[in-house]
Coordinates of C-alpha atoms in Angstrom, one line a residue:
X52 CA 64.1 20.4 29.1
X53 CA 63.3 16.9 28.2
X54 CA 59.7 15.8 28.3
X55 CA 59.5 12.3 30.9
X56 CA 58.7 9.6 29.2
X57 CA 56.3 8.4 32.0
X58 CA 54.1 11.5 31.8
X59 CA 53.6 11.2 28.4
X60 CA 52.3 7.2 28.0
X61 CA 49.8 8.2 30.7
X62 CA 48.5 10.9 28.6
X63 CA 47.9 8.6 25.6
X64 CA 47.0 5.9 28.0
X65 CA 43.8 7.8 29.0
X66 CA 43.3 9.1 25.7
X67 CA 43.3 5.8 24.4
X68 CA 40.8 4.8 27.3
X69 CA 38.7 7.6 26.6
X70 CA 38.7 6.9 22.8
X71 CA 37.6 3.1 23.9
X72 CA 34.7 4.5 26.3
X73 CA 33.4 6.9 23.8
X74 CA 33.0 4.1 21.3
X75 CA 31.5 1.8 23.5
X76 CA 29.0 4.4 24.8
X77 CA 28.8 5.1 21.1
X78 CA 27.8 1.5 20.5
X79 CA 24.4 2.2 22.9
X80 CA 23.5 5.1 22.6
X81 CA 23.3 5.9 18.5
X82 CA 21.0 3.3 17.9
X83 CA 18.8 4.8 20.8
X84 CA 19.2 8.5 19.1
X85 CA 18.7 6.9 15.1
X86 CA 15.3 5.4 16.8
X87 CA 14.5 8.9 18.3
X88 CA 14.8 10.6 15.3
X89 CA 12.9 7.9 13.5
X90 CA 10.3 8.6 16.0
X91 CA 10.5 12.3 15.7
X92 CA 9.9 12.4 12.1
X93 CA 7.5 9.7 12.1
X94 CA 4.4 11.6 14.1
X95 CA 2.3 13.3 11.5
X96 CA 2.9 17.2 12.3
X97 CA 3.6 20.0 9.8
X98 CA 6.6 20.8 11.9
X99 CA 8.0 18.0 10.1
X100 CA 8.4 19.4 6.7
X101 CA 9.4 16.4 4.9
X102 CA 7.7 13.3 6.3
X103 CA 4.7 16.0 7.1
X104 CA 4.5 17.3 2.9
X105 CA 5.0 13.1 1.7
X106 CA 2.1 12.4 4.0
X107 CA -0.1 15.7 2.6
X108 CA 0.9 15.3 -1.0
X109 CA 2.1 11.8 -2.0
X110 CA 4.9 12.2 -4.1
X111 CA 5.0 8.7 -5.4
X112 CA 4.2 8.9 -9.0
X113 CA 1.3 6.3 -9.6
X114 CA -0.1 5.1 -12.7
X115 CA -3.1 2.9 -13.0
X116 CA -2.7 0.4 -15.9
X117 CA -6.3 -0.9 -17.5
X118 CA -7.0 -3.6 -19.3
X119 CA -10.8 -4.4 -21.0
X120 CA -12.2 -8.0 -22.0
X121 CA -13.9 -7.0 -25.1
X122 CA -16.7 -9.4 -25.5
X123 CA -16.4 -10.8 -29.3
X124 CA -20.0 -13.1 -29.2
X125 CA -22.8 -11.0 -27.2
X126 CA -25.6 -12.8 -28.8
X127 CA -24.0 -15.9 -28.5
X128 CA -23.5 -15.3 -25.0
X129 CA -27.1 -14.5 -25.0
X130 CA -28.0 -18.4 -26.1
X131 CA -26.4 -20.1 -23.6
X132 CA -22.6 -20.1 -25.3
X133 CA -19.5 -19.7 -23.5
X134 CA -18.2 -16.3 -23.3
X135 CA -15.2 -15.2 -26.2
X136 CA -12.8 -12.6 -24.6
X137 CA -10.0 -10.3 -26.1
X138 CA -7.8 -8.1 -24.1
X139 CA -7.8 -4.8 -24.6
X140 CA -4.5 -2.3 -23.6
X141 CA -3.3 -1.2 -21.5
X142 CA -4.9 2.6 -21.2
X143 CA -3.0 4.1 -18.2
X144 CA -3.4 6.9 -16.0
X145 CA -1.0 9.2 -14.1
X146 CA -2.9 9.7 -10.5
X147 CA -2.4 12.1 -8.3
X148 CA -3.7 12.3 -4.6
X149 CA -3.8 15.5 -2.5
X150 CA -5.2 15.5 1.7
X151 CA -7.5 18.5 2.2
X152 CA -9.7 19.4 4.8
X153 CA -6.8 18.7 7.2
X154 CA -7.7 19.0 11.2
X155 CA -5.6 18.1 14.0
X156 CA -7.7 17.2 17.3
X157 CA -6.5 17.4 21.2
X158 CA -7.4 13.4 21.2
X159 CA -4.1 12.9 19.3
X160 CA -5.4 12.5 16.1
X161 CA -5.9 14.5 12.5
X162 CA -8.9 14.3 10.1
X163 CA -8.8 14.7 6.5
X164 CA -9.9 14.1 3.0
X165 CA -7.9 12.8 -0.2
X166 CA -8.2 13.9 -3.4
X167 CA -7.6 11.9 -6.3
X168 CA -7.2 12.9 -10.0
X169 CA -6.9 10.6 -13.2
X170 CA -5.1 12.0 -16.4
X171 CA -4.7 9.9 -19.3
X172 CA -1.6 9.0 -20.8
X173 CA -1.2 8.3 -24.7
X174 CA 2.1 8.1 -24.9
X175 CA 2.3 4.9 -22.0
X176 CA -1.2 3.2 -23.9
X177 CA -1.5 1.0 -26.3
X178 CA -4.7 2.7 -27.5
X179 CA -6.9 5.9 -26.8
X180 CA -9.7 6.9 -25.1
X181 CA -12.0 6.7 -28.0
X182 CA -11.4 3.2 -28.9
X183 CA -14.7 0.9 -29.0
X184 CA -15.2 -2.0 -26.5
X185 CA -17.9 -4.6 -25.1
X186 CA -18.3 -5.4 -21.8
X187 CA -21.6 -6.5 -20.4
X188 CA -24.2 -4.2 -19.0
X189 CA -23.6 -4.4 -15.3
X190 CA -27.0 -1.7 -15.2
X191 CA -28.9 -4.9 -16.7
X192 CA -27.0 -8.1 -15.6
X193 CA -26.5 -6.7 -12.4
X194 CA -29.9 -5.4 -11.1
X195 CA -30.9 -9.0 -12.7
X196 CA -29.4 -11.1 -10.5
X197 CA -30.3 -8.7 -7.5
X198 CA -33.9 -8.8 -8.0
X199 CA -33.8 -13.0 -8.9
X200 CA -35.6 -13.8 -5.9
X201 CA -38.2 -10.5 -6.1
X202 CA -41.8 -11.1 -7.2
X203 CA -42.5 -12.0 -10.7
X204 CA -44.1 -9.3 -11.6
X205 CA -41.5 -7.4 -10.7
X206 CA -39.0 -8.5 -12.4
X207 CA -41.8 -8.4 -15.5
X208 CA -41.7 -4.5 -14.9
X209 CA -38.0 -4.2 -14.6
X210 CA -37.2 -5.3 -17.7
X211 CA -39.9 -3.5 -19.1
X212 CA -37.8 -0.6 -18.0
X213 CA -34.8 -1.9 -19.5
X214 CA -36.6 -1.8 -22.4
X215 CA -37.7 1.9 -22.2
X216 CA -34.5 3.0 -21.5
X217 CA -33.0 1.1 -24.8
X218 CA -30.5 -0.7 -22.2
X219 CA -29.1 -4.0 -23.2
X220 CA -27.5 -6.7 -21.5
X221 CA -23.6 -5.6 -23.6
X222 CA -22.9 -2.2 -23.9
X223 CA -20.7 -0.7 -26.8
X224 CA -18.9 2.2 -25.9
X225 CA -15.5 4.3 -26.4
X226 CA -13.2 3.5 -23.2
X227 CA -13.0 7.3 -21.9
X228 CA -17.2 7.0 -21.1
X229 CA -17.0 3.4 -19.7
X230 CA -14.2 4.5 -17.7
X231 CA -15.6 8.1 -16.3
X232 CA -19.3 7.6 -16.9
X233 CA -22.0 8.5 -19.7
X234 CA -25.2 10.1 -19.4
X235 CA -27.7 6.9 -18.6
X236 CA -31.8 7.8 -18.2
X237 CA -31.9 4.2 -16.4
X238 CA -29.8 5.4 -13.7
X239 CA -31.8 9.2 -13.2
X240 CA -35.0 6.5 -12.9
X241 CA -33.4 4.0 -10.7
X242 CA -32.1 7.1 -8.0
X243 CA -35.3 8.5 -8.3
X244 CA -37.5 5.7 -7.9
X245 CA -35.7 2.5 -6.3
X246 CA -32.5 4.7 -4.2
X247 CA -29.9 3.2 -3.0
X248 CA -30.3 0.3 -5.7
X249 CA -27.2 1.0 -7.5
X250 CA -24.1 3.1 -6.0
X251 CA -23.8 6.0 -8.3
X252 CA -25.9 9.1 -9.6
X253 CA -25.7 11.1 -12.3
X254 CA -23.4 9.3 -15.0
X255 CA -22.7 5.7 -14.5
X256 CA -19.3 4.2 -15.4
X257 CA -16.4 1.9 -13.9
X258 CA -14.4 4.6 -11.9
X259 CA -16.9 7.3 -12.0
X260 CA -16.8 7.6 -8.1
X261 CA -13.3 7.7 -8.3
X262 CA -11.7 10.4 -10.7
X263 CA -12.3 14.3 -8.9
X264 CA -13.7 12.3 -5.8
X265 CA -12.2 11.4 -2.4
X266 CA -12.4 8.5 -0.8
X267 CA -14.5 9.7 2.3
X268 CA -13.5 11.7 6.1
X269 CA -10.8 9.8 7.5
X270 CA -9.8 10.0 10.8
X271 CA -6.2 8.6 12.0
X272 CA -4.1 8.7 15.1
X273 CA -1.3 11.1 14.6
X274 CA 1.3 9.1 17.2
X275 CA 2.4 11.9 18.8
X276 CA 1.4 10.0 22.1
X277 CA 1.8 6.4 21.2
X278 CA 4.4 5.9 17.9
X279 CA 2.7 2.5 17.6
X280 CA -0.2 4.0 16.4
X281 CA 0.4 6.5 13.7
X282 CA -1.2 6.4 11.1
X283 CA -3.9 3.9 12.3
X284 CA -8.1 4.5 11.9
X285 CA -9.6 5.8 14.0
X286 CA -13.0 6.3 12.1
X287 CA -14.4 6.6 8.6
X288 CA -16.9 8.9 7.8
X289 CA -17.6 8.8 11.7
X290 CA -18.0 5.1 11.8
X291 CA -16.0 2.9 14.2
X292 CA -17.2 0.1 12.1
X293 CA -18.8 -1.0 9.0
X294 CA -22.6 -2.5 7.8
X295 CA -21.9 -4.0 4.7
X296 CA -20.8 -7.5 6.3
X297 CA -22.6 -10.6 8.1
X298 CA -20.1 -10.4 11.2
X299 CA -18.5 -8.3 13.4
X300 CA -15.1 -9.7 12.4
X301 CA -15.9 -8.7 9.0
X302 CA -16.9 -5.3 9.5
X303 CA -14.1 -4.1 11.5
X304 CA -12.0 -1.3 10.4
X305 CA -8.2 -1.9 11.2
X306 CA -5.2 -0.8 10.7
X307 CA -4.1 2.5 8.7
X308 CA -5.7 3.8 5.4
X309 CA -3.0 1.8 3.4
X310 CA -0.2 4.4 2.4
X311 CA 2.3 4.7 5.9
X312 CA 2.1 2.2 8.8
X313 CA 4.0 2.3 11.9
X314 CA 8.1 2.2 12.1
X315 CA 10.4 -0.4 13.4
X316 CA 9.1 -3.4 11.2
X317 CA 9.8 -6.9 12.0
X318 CA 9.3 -10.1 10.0
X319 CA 6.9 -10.9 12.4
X320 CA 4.6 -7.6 11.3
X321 CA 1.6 -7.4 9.0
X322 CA 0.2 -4.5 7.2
X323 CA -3.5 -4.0 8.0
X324 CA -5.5 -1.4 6.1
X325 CA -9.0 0.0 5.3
X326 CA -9.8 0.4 1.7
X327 CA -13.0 2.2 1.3
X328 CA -12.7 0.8 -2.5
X329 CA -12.8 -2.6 -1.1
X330 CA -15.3 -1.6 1.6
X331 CA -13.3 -3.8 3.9
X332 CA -10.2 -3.8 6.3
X333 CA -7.4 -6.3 4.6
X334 CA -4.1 -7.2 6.0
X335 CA -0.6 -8.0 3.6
X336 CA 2.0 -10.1 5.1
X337 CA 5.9 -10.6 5.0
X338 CA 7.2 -12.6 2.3
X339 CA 10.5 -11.6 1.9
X340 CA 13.6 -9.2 2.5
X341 CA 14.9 -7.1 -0.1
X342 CA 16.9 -4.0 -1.2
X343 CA 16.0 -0.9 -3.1
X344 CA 18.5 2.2 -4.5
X345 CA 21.0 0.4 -1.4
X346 CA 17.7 0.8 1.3
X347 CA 16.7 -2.4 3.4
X348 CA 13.1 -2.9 3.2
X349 CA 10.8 -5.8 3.6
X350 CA 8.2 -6.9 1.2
X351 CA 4.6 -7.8 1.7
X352 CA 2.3 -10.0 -0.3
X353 CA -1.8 -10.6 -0.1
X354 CA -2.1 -14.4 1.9
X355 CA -3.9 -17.0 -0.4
X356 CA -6.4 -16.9 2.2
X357 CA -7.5 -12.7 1.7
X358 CA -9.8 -13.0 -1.1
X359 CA -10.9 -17.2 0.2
X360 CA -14.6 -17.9 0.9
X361 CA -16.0 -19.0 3.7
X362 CA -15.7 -22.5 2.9
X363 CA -11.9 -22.6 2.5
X364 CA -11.3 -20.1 4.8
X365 CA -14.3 -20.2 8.1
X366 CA -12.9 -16.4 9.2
X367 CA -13.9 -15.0 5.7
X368 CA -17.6 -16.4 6.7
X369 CA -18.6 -12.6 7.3
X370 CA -18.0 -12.1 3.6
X371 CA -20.5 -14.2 1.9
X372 CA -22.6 -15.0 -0.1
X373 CA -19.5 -16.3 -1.9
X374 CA -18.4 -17.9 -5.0
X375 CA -15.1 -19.5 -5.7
X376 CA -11.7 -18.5 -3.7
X377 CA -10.5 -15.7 -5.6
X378 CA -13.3 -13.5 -5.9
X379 CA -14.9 -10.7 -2.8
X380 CA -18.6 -10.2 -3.7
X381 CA -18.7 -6.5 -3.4
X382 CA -22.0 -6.0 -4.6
X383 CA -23.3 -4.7 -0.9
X384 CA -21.2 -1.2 -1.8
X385 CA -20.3 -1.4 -5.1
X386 CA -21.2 -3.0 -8.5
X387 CA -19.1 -5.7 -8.9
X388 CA -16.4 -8.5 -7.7
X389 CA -12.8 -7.9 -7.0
X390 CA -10.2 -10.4 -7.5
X391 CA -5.6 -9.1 -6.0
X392 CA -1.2 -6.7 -3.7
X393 CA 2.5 -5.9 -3.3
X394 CA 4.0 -3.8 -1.0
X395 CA 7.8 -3.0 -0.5
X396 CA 7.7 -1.3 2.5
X397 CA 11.4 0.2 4.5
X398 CA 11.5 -1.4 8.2
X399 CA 12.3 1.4 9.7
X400 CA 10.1 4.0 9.1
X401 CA 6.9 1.6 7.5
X402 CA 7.3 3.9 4.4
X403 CA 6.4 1.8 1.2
X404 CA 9.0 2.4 -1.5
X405 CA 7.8 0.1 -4.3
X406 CA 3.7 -0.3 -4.5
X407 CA 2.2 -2.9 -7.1
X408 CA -1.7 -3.6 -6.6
X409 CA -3.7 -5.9 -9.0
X410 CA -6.9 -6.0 -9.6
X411 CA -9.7 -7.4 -11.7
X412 CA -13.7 -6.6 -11.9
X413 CA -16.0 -9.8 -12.4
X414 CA -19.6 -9.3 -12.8
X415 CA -21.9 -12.9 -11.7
X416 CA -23.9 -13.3 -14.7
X417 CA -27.1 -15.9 -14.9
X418 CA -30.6 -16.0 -16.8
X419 CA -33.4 -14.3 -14.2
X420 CA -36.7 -16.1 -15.2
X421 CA -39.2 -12.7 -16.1
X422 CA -36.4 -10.5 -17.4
X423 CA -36.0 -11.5 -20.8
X424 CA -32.1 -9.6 -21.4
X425 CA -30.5 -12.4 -19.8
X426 CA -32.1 -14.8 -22.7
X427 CA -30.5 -17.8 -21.7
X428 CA -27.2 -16.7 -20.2
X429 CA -25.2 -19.8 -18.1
X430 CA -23.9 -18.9 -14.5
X431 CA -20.5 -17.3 -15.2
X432 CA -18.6 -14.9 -13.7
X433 CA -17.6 -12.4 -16.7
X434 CA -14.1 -10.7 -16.3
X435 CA -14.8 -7.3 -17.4
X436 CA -11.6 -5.4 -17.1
X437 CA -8.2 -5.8 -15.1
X438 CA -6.1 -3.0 -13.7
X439 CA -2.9 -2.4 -12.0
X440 CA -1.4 0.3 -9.8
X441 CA 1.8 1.3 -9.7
X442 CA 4.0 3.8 -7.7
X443 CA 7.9 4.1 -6.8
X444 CA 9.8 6.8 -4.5
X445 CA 12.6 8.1 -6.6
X446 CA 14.3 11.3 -6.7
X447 CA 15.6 13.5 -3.9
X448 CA 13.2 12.0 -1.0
X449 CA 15.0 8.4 -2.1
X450 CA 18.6 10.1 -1.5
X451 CA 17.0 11.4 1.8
X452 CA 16.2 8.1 2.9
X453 CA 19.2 6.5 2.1
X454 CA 21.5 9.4 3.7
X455 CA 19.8 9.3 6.9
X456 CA 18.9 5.5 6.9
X457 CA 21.8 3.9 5.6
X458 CA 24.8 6.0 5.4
X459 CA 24.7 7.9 8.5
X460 CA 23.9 5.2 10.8
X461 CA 26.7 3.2 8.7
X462 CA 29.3 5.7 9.2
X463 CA 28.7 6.1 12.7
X464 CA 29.2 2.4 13.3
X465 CA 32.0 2.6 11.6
X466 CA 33.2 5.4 13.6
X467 CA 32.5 4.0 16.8
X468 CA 35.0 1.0 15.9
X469 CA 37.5 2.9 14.7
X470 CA 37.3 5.0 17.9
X471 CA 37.8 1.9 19.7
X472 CA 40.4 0.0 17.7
X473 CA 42.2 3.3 17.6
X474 CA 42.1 3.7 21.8
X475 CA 43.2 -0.3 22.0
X476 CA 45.8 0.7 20.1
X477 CA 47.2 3.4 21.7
X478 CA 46.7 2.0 24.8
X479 CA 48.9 -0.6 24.1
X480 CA 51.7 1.6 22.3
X481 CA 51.6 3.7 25.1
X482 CA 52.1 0.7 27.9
X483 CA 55.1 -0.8 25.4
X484 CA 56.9 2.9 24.9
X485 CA 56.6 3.4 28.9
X486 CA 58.5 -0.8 29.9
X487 CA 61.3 0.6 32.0
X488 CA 64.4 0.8 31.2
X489 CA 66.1 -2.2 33.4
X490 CA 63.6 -4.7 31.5
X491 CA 65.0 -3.9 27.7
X492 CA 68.5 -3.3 29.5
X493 CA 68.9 -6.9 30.9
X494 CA 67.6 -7.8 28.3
X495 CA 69.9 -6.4 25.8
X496 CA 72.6 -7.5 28.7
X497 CA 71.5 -11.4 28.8
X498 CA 71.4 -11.5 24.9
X499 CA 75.2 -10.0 25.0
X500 CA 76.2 -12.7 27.4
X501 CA 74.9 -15.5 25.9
X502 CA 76.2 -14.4 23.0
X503 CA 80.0 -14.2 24.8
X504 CA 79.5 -17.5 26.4
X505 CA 78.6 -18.9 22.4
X506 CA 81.7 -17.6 21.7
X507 CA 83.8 -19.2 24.7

């Protein structure tokens, strides 16, 4: 028994109109689930064992790149001659960073602290840890300028004690104990007898708050109620805000702690984050898209206007006393000035693939009237050393991103066009197989006849 024609264009006439409806509700509603899952993932929870274990233990290989300014003429620096400088480098370290002390709270937010570890790498320096360099005495230069506007007789008896303790104004030493610290009697006598002077005890060197330390109790907002606000400070060390500054402005803490921000990223965004290092909030902005192992991402630069002073830029006010744009007196919580921060980041999920940070430590030199080891030094700013941090996602997370942020939404757009091409299609197959029969008979019949008449 013949099947009717009729019965069979209907049924690919409604599969072809369901193929067309699936796709079009395709259209909507897979970018709403994609988001969902985004969303899902996003919230800091161990339930989520992958965003959850990159959050816990960042597995971004970073490695901290420094270089010295060996100081060639100390004693002519000491007579009033401008500074001679060599670069020194680079030594690099592999760092490694590791949350502990992890504790979720009913407020919708997690506490922790991070680890970090430096381990030297030979094979990526251009030198070892043992290698001689001189840089000045930030001890000496440093507490000199603090104590410039102190009674005389003070600063008589402070560089007595400079004296006593054999401390100079340049310091000669292998890189591994100006990096990590050496044994110094000047700082057991300064902690003991003038605390909170300088802000370091037992041995003194450039990073020797940084290597086996952490960088104090964060508190962030885990964004299981609001996605907007993952990964965003809530407190540091308890505090909502910070007293190192002149103004309120400047001692705010915002954003996150500068490792994840906040998904669905537009141009539009900006990247504020605390760095306790910094001991301020700062705040990267778009410069440009780009692409990285086939993922979309945006990148995000330092403004000209992060490190300005208060002069060139009024909102930076909070941050003085200042010297010349370029340079963040750091002084109130550290020893030094910093001078700049590139940050790939993936729009979606406001994961940073591709993390390049610059920075440099100055030290504001000038002779101190009373304190004889600055001789006659001129007002400079002395680059001491320069460093750079680098860190990349590779490996299996980067084929995780990709598949599930670029080749699964891709196929499924594909899909959902092919579905409805494919029901068009049919559709219109379907209507041309079921013309009846009179229509392509008269018209076979009316092509015969003219034909016939042709011939007449």
């Amino acid at each position: 028994m013949a099947i009717k024609r009729p019965k069979v264009a209907i049924g690919f006439i409604v599969a072809g109109v369901l193929m067309v409806l699936f796709g079009t509700i395709m259209c909507f509603v897979v970018p709403l689930v994609i988001d969902d899952q985004i969303v899902k993932h996003t919230v800091i929870d161990p339930k989520n064992d992958l965003t959850y274990t990159m959050w816990k233990d960042i597995p971004v290989p970073f490695f901290m790149s420094v270089y010295f300014f060996n100081v060639l003429n100390p004693a002519e620096i000491l007579k009033g001659e401008k500074p001679m400088v060599e670069q020194r480098g680079p030594y690099v370290y592999r760092k490694q960073c590791q949350k502990e002390n992890i504790t979720f709270h009913p407020n919708g937010t997690v506490s922790y602290r991070e680890y970090r570890q430096y381990h030297f790498e030979p094979s990526m320096s251009a030198g070892n840890e043992s290698d001689v360099v001189t840089i000045p005495n930030m001890l000496v230069l440093g507490a000199s300028v603090m104590m410039e506007n102190l009674p005389y007789v003070l600063r008589l008896m402070m560089s007595a004690t400079f004296k006593t303790f054999k401390e100079g104004p340049f310091l000669t030493k292998p890189v591994g104990e100006l990096m990590w610290g050496y044994d110094s009697g000047l700082v057991d006598f300064l902690n003991k007898y003038l605390p909170g002077m300088i802000p370091t005890s037992g041995k003194f060197g450039l990073f020797s708050e940084f290597n086996n330390s952490n960088t104090g109790l964060f508190t962030v907002f885990t964004g299981k109620d609001d996605i907007r606000k993952v990964h965003r400070v809530d407190s540091w060390n308890g505090l909502t805000e910070l007293p190192y500054w002149r103004t309120a402005q400047s001692n705010m803490i915002n954003g996150t702690a500068g490792q994840m921000w906040p998904p669905f990223m537009t141009k539009e965004s900006t990247l504020p984050f605390y760095s306790p290092d910094a001991c301020r909030s700062m705040e990267l902005v778009y410069q440009r898209p780009g692409e990285m192992y086939g993922i979309p991402l945006y990148r995000y630069v330092a403004p000209k206007t992060l490190f300005a002073n208060g002069t060139d830029y009024a909102p930076n006010e909070g941050f003085c006393p200042c010297r010349q744009s370029g340079l963040l007196n750091v002084s109130s919580c550290r020893h030094s000035d910093f001078k700049t921060v590139l940050q790939p980041c993936e729009l979606q999920t406001g994961v940073p693939l591709n993390v390049s940070i610059r920075l440099q430590l100055n030290l504001y030199m000038k002779k101190v009237s009373g304190i004889t080891e600055t001789g006659k030094i001129s007002d400079v700013v002395m680059p001491m050393i320069w460093f750079e941090e680098n860190g990349y996602i590779d490996g299996p997370i980067v084929n995780t991103f990709r598949t599930n942020l670029v080749v699964l939404p891709t196929l499924l757009e594909y899909l959902q066009y092919i579905l409805i091409g494919l029901g068009l299609a049919t559709i219109i197959v379907a209507a041309v197989v079921n013309l009846p029969d009179g229509i392509k008979c008269s018209s076979a019949e009316e092509k015969d006849s003219l034909l016939q008449d042709d011939m007449n």
